[in-house]
mmCIF file of C-alpha atoms in Angstrom:
data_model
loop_
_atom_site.group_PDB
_atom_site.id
_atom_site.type_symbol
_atom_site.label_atom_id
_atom_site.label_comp_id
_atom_site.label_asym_id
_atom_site.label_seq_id
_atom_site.Cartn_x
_atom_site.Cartn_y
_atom_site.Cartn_z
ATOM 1 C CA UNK A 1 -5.314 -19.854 31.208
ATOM 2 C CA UNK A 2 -6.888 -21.502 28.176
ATOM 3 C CA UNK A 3 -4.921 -21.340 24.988
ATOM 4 C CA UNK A 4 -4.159 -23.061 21.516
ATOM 5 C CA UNK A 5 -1.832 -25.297 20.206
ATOM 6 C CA UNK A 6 -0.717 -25.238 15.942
ATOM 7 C CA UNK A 7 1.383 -28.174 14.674
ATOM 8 C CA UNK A 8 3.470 -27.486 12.112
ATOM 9 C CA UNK A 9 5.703 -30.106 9.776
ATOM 10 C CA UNK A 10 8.396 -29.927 7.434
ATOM 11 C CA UNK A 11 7.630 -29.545 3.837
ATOM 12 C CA UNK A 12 11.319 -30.128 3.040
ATOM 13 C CA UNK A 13 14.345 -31.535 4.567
ATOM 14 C CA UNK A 14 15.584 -27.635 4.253
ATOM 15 C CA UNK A 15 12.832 -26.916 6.639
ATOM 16 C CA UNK A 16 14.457 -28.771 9.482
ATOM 17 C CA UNK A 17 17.004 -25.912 9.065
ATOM 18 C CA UNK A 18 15.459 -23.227 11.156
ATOM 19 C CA UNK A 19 15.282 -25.594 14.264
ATOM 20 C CA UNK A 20 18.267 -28.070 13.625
ATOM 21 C CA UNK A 21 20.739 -25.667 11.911
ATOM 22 C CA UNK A 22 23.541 -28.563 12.797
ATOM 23 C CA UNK A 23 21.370 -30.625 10.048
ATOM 24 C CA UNK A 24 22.353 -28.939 6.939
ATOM 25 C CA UNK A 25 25.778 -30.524 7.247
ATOM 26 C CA UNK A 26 24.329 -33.944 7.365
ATOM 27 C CA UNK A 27 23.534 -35.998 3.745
ATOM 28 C CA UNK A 28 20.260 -34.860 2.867
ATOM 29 C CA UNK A 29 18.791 -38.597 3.186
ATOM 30 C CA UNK A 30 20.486 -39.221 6.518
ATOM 31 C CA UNK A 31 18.921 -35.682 7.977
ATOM 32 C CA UNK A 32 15.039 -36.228 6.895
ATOM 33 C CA UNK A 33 15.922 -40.144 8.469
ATOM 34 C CA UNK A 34 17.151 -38.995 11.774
ATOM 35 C CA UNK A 35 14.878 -36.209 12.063
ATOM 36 C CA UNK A 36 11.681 -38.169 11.840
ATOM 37 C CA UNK A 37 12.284 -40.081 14.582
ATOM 38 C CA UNK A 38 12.360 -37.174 17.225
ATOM 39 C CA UNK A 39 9.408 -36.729 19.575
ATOM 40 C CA UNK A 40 7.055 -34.022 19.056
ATOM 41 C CA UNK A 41 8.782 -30.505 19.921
ATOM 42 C CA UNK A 42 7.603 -27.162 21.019
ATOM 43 C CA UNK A 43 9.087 -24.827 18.224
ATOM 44 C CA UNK A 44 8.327 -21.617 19.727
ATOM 45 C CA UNK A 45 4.910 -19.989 20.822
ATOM 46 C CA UNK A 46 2.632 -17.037 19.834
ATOM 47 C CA UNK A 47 2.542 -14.067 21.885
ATOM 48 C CA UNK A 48 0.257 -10.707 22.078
ATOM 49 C CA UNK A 49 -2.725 -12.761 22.747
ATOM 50 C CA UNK A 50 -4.771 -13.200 26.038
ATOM 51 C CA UNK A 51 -4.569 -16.707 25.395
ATOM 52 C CA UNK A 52 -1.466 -19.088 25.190
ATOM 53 C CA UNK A 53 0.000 -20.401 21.973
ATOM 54 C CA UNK A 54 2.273 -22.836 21.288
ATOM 55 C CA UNK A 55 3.815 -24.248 17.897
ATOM 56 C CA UNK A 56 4.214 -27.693 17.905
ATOM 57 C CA UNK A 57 6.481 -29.505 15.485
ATOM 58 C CA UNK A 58 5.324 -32.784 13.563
ATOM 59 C CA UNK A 59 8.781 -34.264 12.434
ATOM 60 C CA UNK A 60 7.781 -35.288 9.414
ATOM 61 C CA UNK A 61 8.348 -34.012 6.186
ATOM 62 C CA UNK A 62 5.694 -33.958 3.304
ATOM 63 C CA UNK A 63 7.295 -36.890 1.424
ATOM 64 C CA UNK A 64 7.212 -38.803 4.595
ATOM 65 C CA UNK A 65 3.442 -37.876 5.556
ATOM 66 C CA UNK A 66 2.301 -39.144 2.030
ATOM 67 C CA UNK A 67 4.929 -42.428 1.889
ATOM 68 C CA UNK A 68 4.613 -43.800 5.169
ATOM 69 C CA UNK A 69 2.030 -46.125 6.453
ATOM 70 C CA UNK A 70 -0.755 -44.416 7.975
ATOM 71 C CA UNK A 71 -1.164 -45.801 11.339
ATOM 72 C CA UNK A 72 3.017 -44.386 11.185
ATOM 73 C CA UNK A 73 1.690 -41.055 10.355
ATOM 74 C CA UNK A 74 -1.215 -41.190 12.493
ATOM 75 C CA UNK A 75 0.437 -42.142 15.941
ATOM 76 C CA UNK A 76 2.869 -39.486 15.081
ATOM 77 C CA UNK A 77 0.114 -36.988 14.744
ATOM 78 C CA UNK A 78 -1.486 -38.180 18.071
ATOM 79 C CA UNK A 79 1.517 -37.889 20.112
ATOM 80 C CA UNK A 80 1.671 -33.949 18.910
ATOM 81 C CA UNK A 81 -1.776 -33.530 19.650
ATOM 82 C CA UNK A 82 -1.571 -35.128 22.963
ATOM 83 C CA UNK A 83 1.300 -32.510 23.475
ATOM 84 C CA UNK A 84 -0.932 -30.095 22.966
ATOM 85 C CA UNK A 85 -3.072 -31.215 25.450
ATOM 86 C CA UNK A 86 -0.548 -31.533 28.004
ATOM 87 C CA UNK A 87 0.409 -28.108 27.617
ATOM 88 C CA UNK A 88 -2.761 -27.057 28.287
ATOM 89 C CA UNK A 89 -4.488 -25.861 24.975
ATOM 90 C CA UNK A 90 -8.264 -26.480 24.708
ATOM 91 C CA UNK A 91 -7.901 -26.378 20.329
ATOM 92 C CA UNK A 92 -5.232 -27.459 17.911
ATOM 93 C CA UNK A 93 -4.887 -26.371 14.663
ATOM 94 C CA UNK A 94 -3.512 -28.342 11.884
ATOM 95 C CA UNK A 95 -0.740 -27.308 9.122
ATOM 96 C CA UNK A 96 0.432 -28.127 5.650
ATOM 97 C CA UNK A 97 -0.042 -31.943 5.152
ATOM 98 C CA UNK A 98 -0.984 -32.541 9.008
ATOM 99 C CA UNK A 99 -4.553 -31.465 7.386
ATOM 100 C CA UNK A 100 -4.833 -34.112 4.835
ATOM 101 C CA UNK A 101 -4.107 -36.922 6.212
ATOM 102 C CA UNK A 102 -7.015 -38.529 8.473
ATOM 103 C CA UNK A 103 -9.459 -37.743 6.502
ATOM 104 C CA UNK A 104 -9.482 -34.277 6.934
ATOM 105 C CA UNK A 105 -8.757 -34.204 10.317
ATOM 106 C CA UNK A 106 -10.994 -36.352 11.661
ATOM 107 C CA UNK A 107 -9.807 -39.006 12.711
ATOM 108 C CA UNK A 108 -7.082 -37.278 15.116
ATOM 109 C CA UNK A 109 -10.066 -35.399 16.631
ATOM 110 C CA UNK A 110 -11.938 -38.967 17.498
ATOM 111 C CA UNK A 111 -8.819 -39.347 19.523
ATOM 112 C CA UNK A 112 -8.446 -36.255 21.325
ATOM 113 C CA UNK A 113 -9.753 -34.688 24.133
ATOM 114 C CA UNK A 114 -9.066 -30.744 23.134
ATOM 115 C CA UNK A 115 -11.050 -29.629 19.586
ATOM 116 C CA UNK A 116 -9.283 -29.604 16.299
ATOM 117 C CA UNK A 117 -9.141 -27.752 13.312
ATOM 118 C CA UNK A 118 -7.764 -27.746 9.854
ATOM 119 C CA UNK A 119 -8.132 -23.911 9.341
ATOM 120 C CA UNK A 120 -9.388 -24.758 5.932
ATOM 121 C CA UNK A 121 -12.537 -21.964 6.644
ATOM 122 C CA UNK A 122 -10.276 -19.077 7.076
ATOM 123 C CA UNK A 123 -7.832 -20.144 4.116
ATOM 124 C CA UNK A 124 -10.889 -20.309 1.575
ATOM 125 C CA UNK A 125 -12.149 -16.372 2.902
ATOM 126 C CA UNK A 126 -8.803 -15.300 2.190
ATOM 127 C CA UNK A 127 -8.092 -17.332 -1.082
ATOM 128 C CA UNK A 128 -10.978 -15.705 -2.724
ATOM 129 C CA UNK A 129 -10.480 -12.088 -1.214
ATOM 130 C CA UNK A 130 -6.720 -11.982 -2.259
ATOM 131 C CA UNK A 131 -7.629 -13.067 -5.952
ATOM 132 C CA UNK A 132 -10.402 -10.882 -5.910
ATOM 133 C CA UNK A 133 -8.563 -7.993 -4.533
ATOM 134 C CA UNK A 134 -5.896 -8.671 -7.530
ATOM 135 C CA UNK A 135 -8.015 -8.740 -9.935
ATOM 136 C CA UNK A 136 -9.552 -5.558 -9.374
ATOM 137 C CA UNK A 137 -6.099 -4.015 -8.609
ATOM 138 C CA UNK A 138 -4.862 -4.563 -12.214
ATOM 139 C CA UNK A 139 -8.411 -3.936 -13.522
ATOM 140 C CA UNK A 140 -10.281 -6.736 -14.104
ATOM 141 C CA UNK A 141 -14.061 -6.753 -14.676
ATOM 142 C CA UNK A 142 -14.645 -9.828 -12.686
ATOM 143 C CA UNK A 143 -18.114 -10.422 -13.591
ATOM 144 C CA UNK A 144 -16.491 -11.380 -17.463
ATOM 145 C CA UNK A 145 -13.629 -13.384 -16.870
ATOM 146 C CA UNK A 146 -13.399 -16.957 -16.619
ATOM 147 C CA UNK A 147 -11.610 -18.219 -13.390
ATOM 148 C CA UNK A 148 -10.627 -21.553 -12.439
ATOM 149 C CA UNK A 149 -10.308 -23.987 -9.430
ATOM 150 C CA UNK A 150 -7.033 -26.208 -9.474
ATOM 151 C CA UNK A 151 -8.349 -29.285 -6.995
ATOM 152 C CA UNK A 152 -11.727 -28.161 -7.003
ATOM 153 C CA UNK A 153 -13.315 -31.713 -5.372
ATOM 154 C CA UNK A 154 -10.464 -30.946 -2.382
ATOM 155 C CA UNK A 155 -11.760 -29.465 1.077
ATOM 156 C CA UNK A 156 -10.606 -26.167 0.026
ATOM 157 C CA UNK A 157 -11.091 -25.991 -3.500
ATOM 158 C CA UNK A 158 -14.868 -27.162 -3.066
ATOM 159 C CA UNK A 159 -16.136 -24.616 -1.174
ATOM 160 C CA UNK A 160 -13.850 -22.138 -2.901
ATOM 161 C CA UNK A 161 -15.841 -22.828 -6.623
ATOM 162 C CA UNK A 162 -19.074 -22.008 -4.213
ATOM 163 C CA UNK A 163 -17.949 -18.612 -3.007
ATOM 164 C CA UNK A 164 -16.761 -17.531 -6.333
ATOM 165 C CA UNK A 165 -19.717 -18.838 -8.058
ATOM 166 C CA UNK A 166 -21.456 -15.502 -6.099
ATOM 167 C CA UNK A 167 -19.500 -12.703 -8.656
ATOM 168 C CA UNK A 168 -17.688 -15.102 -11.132
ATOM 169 C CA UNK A 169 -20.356 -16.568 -13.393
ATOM 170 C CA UNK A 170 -17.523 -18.421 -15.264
ATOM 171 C CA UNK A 171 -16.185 -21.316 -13.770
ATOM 172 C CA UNK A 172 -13.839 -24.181 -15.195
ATOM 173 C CA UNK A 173 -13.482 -27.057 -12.124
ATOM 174 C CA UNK A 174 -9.815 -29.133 -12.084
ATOM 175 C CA UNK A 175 -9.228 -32.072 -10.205
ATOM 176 C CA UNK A 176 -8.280 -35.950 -10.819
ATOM 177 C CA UNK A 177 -11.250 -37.252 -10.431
ATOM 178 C CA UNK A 178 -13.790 -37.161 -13.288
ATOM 179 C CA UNK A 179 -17.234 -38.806 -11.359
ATOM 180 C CA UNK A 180 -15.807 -35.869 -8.084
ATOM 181 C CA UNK A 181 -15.976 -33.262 -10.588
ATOM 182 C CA UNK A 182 -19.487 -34.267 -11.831
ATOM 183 C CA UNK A 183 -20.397 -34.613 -8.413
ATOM 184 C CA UNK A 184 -19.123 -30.938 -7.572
ATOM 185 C CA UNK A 185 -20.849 -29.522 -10.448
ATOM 186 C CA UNK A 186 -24.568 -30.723 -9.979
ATOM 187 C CA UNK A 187 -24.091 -29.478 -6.946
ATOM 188 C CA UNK A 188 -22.852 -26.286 -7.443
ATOM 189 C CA UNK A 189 -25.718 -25.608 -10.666
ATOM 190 C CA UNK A 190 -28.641 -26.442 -8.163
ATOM 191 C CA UNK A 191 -27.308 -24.682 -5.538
ATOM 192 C CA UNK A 192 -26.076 -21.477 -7.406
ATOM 193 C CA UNK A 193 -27.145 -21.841 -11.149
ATOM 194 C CA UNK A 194 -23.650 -21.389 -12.085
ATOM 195 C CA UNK A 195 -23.128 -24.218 -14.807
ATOM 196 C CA UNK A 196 -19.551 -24.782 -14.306
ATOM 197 C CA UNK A 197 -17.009 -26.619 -17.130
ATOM 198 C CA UNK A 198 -15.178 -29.548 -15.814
ATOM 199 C CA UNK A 199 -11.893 -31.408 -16.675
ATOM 200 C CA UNK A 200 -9.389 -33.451 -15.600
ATOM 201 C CA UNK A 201 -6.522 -30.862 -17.727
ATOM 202 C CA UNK A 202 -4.435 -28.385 -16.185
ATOM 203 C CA UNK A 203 -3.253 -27.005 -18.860
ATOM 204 C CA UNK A 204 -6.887 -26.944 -20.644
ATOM 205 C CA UNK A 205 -8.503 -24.927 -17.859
ATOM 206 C CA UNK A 206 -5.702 -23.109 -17.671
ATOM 207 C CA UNK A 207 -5.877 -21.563 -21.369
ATOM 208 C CA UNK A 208 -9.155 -20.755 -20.822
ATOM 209 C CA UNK A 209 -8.720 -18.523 -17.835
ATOM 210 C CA UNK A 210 -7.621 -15.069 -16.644
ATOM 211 C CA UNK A 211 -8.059 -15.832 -12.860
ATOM 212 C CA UNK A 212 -6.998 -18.976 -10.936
ATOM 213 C CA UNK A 213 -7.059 -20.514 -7.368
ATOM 214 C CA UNK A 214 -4.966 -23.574 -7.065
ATOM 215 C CA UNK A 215 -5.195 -25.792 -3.573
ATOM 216 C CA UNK A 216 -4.570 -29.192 -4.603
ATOM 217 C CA UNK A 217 -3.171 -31.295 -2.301
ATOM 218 C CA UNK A 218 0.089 -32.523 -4.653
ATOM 219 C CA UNK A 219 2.877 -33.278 -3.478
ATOM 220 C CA UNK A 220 4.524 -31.828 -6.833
ATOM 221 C CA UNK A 221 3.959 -28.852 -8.557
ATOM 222 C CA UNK A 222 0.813 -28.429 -11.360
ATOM 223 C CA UNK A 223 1.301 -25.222 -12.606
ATOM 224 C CA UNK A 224 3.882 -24.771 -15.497
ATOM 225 C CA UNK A 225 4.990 -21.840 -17.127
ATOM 226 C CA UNK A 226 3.524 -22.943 -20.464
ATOM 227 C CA UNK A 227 0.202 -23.179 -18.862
ATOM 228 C CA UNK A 228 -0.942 -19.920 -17.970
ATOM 229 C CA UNK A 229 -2.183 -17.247 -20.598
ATOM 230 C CA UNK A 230 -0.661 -13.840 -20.660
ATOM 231 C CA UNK A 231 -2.259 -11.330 -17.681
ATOM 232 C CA UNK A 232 -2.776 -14.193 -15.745
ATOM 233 C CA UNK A 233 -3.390 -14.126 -11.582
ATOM 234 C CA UNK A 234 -2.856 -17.264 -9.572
ATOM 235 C CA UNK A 235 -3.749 -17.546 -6.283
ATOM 236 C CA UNK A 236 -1.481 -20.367 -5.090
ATOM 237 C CA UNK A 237 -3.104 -21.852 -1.668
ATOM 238 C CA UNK A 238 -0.990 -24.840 -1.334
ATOM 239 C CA UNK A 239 1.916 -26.111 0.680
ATOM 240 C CA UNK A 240 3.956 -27.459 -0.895
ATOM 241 C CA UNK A 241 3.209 -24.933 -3.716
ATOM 242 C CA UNK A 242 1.051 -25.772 -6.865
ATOM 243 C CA UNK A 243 3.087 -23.048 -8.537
ATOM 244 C CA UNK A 244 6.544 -24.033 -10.357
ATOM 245 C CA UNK A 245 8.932 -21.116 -9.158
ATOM 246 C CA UNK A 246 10.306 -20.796 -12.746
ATOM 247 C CA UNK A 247 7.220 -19.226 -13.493
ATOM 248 C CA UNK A 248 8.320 -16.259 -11.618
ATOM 249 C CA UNK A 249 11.030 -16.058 -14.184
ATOM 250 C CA UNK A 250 10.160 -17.468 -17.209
ATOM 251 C CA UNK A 251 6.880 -15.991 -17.202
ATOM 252 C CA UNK A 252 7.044 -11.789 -16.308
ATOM 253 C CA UNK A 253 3.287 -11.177 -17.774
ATOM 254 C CA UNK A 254 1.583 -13.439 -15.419
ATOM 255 C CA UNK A 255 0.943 -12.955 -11.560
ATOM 256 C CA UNK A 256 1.404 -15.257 -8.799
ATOM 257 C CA UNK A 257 -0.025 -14.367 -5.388
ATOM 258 C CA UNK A 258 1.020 -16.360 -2.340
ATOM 259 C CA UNK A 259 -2.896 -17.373 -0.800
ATOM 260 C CA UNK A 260 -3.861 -17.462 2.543
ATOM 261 C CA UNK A 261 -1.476 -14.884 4.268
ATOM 262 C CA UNK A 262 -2.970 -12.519 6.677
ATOM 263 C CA UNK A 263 -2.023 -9.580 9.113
ATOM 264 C CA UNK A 264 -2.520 -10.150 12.990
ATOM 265 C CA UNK A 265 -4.125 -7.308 15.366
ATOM 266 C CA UNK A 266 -0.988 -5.173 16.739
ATOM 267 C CA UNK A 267 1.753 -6.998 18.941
ATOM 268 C CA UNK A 268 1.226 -10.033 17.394
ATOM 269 C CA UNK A 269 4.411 -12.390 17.130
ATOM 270 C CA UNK A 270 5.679 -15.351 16.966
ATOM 271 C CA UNK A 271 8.980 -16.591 18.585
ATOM 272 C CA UNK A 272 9.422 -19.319 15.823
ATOM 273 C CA UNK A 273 10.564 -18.148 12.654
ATOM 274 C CA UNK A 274 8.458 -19.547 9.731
ATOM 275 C CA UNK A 275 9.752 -17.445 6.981
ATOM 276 C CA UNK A 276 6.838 -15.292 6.905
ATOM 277 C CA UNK A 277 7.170 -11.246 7.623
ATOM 278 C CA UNK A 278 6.489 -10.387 11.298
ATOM 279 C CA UNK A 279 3.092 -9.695 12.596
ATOM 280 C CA UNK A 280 2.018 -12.070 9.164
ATOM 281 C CA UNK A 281 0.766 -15.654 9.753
ATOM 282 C CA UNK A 282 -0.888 -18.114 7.610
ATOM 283 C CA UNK A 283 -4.804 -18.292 7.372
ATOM 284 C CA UNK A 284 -5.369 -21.761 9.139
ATOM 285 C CA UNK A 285 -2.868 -20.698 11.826
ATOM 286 C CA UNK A 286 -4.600 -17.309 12.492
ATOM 287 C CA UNK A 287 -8.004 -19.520 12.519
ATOM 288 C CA UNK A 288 -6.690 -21.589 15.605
ATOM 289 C CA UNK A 289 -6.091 -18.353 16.940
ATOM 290 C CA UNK A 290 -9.512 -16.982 16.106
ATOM 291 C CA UNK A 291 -11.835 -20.093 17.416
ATOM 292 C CA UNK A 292 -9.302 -19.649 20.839
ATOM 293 C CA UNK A 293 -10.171 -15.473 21.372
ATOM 294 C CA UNK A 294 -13.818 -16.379 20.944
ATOM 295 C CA UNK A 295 -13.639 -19.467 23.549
ATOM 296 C CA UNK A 296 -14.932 -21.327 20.438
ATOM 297 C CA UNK A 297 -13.514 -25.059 21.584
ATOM 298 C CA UNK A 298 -15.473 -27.084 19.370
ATOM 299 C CA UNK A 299 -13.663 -28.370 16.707
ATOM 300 C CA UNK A 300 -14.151 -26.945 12.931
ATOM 301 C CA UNK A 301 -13.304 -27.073 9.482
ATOM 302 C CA UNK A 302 -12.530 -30.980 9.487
ATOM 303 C CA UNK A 303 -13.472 -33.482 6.645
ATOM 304 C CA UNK A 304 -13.685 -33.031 2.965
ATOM 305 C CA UNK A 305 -16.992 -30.708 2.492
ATOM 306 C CA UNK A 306 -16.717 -27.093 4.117
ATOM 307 C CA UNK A 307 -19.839 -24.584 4.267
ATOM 308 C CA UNK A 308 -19.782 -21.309 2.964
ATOM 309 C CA UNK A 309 -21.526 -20.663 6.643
ATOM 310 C CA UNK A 310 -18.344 -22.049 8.445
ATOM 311 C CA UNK A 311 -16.614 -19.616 5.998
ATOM 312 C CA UNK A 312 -18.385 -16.978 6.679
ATOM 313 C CA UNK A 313 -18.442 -17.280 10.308
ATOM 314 C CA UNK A 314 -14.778 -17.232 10.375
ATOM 315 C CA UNK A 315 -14.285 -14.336 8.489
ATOM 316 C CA UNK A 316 -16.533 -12.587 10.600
ATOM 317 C CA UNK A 317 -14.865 -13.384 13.635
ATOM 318 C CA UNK A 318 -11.158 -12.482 12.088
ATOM 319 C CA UNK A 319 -12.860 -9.511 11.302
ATOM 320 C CA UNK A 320 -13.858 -8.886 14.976
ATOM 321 C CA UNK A 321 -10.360 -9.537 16.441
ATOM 322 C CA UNK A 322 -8.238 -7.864 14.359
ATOM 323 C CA UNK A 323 -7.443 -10.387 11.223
ATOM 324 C CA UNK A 324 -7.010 -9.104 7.528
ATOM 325 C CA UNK A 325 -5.730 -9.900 4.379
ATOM 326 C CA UNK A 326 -1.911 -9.129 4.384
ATOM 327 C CA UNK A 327 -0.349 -7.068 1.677
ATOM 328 C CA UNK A 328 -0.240 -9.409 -1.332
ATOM 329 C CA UNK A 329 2.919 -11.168 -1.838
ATOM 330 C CA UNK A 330 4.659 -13.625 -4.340
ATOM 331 C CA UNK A 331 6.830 -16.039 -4.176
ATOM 332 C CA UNK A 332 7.921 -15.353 -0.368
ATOM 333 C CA UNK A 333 8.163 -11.496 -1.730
ATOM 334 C CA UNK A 334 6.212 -8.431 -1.085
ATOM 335 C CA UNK A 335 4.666 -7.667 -4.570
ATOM 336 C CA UNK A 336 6.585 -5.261 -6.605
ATOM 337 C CA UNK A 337 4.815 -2.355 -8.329
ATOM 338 C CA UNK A 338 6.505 -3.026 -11.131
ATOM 339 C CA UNK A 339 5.094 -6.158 -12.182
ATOM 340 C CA UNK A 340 1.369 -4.567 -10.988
ATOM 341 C CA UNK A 341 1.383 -1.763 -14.012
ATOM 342 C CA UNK A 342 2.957 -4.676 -16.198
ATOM 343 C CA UNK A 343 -0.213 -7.123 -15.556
ATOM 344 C CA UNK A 344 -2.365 -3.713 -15.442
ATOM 345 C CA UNK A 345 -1.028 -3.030 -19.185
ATOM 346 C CA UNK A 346 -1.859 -6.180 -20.318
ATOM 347 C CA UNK A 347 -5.403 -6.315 -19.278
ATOM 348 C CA UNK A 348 -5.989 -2.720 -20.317
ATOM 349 C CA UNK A 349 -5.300 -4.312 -23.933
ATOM 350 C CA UNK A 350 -7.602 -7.116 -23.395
ATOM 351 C CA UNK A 351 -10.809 -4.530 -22.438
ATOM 352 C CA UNK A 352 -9.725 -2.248 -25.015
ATOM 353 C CA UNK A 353 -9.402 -4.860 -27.984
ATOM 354 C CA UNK A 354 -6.057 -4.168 -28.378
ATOM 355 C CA UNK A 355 -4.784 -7.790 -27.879
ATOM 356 C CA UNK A 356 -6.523 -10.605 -27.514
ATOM 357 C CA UNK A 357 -5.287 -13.589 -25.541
ATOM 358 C CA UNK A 358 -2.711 -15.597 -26.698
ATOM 359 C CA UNK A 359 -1.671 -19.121 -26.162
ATOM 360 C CA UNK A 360 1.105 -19.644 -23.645
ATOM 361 C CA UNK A 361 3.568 -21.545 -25.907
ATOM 362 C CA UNK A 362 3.642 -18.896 -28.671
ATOM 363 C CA UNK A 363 4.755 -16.372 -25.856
ATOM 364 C CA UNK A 364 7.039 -18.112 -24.316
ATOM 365 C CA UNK A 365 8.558 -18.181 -28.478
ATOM 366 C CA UNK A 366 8.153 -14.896 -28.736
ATOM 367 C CA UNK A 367 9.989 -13.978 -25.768
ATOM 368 C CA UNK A 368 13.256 -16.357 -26.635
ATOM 369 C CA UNK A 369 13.189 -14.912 -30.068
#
């Protein structure tokens, strides 16, 4: 039987947890230390499918994937991809970090005999359904807000600013990289005629914006509670997350929306917990799963510039076997209705010229006064 492999990796030492439960009562250092140095594991596999799945662990953590030397990383990569192929799968996909390094990819699929995949395509379809699916939720007239793309010159983000360009005529670009951003931007005004703003300033774009997708690549957070205006969405695509948690406290009239979660067809599982609800799975998972039900073993989604055909090919086929968007969540939590009508209030103010927007810092007064 043909199948598919998915590697995951640690984005914290906390991580190692769900496998290694021994490891919590180990010093913190000494546990992410003696962890790294185990071989490639099986974690658990993913069942309901008339193909084989298997999760297969990378042992390191996201620290370790960005601070180590990459022929390190990279040999540790190969060995779980050459698990993969001993197992028998025919495609593996690639999580979290695994992604990044390699240029995208790329390099581990030189190497390898089976196809690979980043799952970037199917986590880009999602990203921009789930904020446009908020957005309308709480009433937003998405053809007159500005939104903005946090890593815009990444893999994801690129392609992302593309898609959106179709229904959101106002974009502001974020990333490092002031010539990438340039770069982006020709391209996206001669392509789609959408003349996008560009900076290197979170908290610039930021002001400026109702509606957000953020997929850097960072090992630390970007996104502050300061930053966002009030009746903000973000749709937070990274892992680790772009999004500081205090936001979900500090800041009550904003929304954060956990991107790239979908629903499986029925009697989908996996035997590995990954702190996701049952029968949910992350968008570049479900891809690997996707490109394995349509005997598609040719690798995809690798490297730095996506297509908006790769994206919509992959959507198309999730469609076909039984992928969706999951119910919208934040911050690991199904979203409340509560905060819904509170971001719904807000923007009712905004169209009827009740309120108009107001800087971040003189809310976040207001509130502790």
């Amino acid at each position: 039987m043909s199948g598919f492999a998915f590697i995951l990796h640690p984005l914290k030492v906390g991580d190692y947890y769900r496998k290694f439960p021994w490891a919590r009562f180990l010093p913190e250092k000494w546990a992410e230390r003696g962890l790294a140095h185990l071989p490639p594991l099986v974690l658990g596999k993913i069942e309901g499918l008339p193909v084989e799945g298997w999760l297969i662990s990378c042992p390191l953590t996201t620290t370790m994937l960005v601070n180590q030397s990459y022929p390190k990383v990279h040999r540790v990569l190969l060995k779980s991809g050459q698990l993969a192929t001993k197992l028998g799968a025919k495609i593996v996909g690639l999580g979290a970090f695994t992604a990044v390094v390699g240029n995208g990819g790329r390099e581990l699929a030189e190497e390898l005999p089976i196809a690979v995949t980043t799952g970037n395509s199917y986590t880009v379809a999602t990203a921009v359904e789930g904020l446009e699916t908020a957005a309308k939720l709480v009433g937003y007239d998405i053809s007159k807000e500005e939104v903005a793309v946090i890593g815009a010159t990444g893999s994801i983000g690129r392609v992302c600013a593309f898609l959106l360009a179709r229904k959101f005529p106002y974009l502001n670009l974020v990333g490092r990289d002031q010539r990438k951003l340039e770069r982006v931007a020709r391209d996206l005004l001669r392509e789609t005629g959408v003349a996008a703003a560009i900076t290197t300033d979170v908290a610039k774009a930021l002001r400026r914006s109702a509606l957000v997708i953020s997929a850097t690549s960072s090992r630390d957070v970007v996104i502050h509670p300061a930053h966002l205006r009030p009746g903000a969405i973000v749709c937070d695509v990274a892992r680790p997350r772009d999004v500081a948690r205090e936001v979900n406290e500090a800041r009550p009239d904003v929304l954060v929306i956990d991107g790239g979660l979908v629903e499986g067809p029925a009697g989908l599982v996996s035997t590995f917990n990954f702190g996701l609800p049952a029968g949910t799975f992350y968008a570049c998972m479900a891809e690997t799963m996707i490109l394995a039900l349509e005997g598609h073993y040719q690798n995809y989604s690798l490297g730095k510039e996506l297509t908006i055909e790769q994206v919509e090919k992959i959507a198309m086929l999730a469609q076909k076997h039984g992928f969706r968007l999951s119910r919208l969540r934040s911050f690991d939590q199904p979203l409340a209705e509560e905060k819904i009508n509170r971001i719904k209030t807000i923007v009712a103010a905004y169209n009827n010229g009740r309120l108009q927007p107001l800087n971040p810092a003189e809310f976040l007064d207001n509130a502790g006064s």
